Short mmCIF file of C-alpha atoms in Angstrom, two decimals:
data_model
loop_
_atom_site.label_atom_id
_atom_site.label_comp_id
_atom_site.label_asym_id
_atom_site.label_seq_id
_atom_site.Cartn_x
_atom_site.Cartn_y
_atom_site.Cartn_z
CA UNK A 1 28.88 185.52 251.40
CA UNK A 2 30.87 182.71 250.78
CA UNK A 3 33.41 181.19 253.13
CA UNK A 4 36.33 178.68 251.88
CA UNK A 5 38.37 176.40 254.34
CA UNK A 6 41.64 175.27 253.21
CA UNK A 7 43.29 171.65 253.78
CA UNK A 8 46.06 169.06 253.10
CA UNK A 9 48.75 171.47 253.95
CA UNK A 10 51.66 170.10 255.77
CA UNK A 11 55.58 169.05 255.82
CA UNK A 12 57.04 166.98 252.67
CA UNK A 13 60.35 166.37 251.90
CA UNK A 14 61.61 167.44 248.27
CA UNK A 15 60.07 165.15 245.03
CA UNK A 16 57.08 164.63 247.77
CA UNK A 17 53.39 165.65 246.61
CA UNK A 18 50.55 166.99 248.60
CA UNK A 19 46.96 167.41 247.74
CA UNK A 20 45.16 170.61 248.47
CA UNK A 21 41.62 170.88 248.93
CA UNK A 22 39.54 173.73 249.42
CA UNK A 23 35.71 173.51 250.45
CA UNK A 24 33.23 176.46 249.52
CA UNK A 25 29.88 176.65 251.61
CA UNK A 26 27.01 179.40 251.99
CA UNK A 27 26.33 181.31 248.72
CA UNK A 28 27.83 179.50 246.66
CA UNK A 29 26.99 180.75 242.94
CA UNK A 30 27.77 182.89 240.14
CA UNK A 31 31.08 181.78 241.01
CA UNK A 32 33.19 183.25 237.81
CA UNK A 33 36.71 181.85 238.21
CA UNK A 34 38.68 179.91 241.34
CA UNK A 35 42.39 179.77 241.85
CA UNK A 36 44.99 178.72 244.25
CA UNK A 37 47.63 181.67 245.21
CA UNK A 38 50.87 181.71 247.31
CA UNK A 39 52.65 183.97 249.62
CA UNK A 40 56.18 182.92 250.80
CA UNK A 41 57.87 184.90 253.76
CA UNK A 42 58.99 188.67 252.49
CA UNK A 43 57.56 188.20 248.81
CA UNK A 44 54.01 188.89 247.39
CA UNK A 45 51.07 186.22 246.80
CA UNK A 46 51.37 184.88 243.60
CA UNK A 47 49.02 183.13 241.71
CA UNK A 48 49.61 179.89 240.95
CA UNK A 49 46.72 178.03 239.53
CA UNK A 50 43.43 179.29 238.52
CA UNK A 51 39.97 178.06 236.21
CA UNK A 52 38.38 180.85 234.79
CA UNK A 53 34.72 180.11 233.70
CA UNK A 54 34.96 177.43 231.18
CA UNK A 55 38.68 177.93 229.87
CA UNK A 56 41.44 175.32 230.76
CA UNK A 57 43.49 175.83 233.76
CA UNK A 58 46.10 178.09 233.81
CA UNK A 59 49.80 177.82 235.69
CA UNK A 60 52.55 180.07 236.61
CA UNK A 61 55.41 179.04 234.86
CA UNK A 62 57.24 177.37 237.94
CA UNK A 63 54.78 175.10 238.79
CA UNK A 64 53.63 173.95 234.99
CA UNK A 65 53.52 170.26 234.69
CA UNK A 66 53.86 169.14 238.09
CA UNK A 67 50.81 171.15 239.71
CA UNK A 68 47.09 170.40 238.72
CA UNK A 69 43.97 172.12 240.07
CA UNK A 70 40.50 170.63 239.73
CA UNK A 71 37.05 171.53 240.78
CA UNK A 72 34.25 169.77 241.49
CA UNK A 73 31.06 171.74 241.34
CA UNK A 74 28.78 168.91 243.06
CA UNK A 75 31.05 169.54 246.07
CA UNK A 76 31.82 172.98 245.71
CA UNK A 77 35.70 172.00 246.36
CA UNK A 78 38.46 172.97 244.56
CA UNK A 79 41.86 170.82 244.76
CA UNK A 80 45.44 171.59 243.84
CA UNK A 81 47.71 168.15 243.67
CA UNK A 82 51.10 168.97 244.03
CA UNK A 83 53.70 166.65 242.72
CA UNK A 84 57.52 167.20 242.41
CA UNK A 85 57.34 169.17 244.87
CA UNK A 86 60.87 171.62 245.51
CA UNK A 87 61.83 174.03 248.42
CA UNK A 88 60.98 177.61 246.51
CA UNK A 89 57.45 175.97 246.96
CA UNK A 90 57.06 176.60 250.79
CA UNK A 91 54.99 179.33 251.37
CA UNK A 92 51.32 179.56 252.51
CA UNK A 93 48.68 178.45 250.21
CA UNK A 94 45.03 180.24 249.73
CA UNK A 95 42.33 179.07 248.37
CA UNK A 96 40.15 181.99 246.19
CA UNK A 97 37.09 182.03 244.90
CA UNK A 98 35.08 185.17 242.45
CA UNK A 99 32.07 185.67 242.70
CA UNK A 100 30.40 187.93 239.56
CA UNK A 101 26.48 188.61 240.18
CA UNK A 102 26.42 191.35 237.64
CA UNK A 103 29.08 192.98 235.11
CA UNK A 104 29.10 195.52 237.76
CA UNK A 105 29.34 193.34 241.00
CA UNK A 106 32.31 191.12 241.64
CA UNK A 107 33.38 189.47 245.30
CA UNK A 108 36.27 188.12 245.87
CA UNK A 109 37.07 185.62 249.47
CA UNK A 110 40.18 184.12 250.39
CA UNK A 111 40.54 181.19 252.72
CA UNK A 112 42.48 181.60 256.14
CA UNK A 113 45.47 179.74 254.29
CA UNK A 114 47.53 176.53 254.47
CA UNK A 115 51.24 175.87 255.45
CA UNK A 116 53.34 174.01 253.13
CA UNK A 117 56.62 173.58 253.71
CA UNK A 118 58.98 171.42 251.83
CA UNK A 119 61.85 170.56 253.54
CA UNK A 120 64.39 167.18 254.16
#
């Protein structure tokens, strides 16, 4: 099992940034790709950043060039820092983590979520 815990969400007014972090503990291994998703009120989580083994980050197209994830393995803590930041980005933000111990087993956990709402 592996449990995440989501931070750094909060209240920023438009062109603001915010820093996500996200802090893995217990079995933390295997761990096959890691990625920040969305959910805004009445729509689907989105993904919005994600590291997939060794390949560079990836971005949905709305938040390309002003979002960045990182990891740091050491730490087992994944970031997202968000610059630039507009309205459409208010939703709540999750943290998730795969975990691939064979071609035929794959986990998937989710962190409890952060609020981020920008807002003047």
């Amino acid at each position: 099992q592996v449990q995440l815990v989501e931070s750094g969400g909060g209240l920023v007014q438009p062109g603001g940034s915010l820093r996500l972090s996200c802090v893995a503990s217990g079995s933390v291994f295997r761990i096959f790709a890691v990625g920040w998703y969305r959910q805004a009120p009445g729509k689907e989580r989105e993904l919005v950043a994600g590291i997939t083994g060794g390949d560079n980050p990836n971005y949905a197209d709305s938040v390309k060039g002003r979002f960045t994830i990182s990891r740091d393995n050491a730490d087992n803590t994944v970031y997202l820092q968000m610059n630039s930041l507009k309205p459409e980005d208010t939703a709540v933000y999750f943290c998730n983590f795969v975990q691939r111990l064979s071609d035929a087993t794959t986990y998937r956990y989710w962190g409890q979520g952060t609020q981020v709402t920008v807002s003047s």
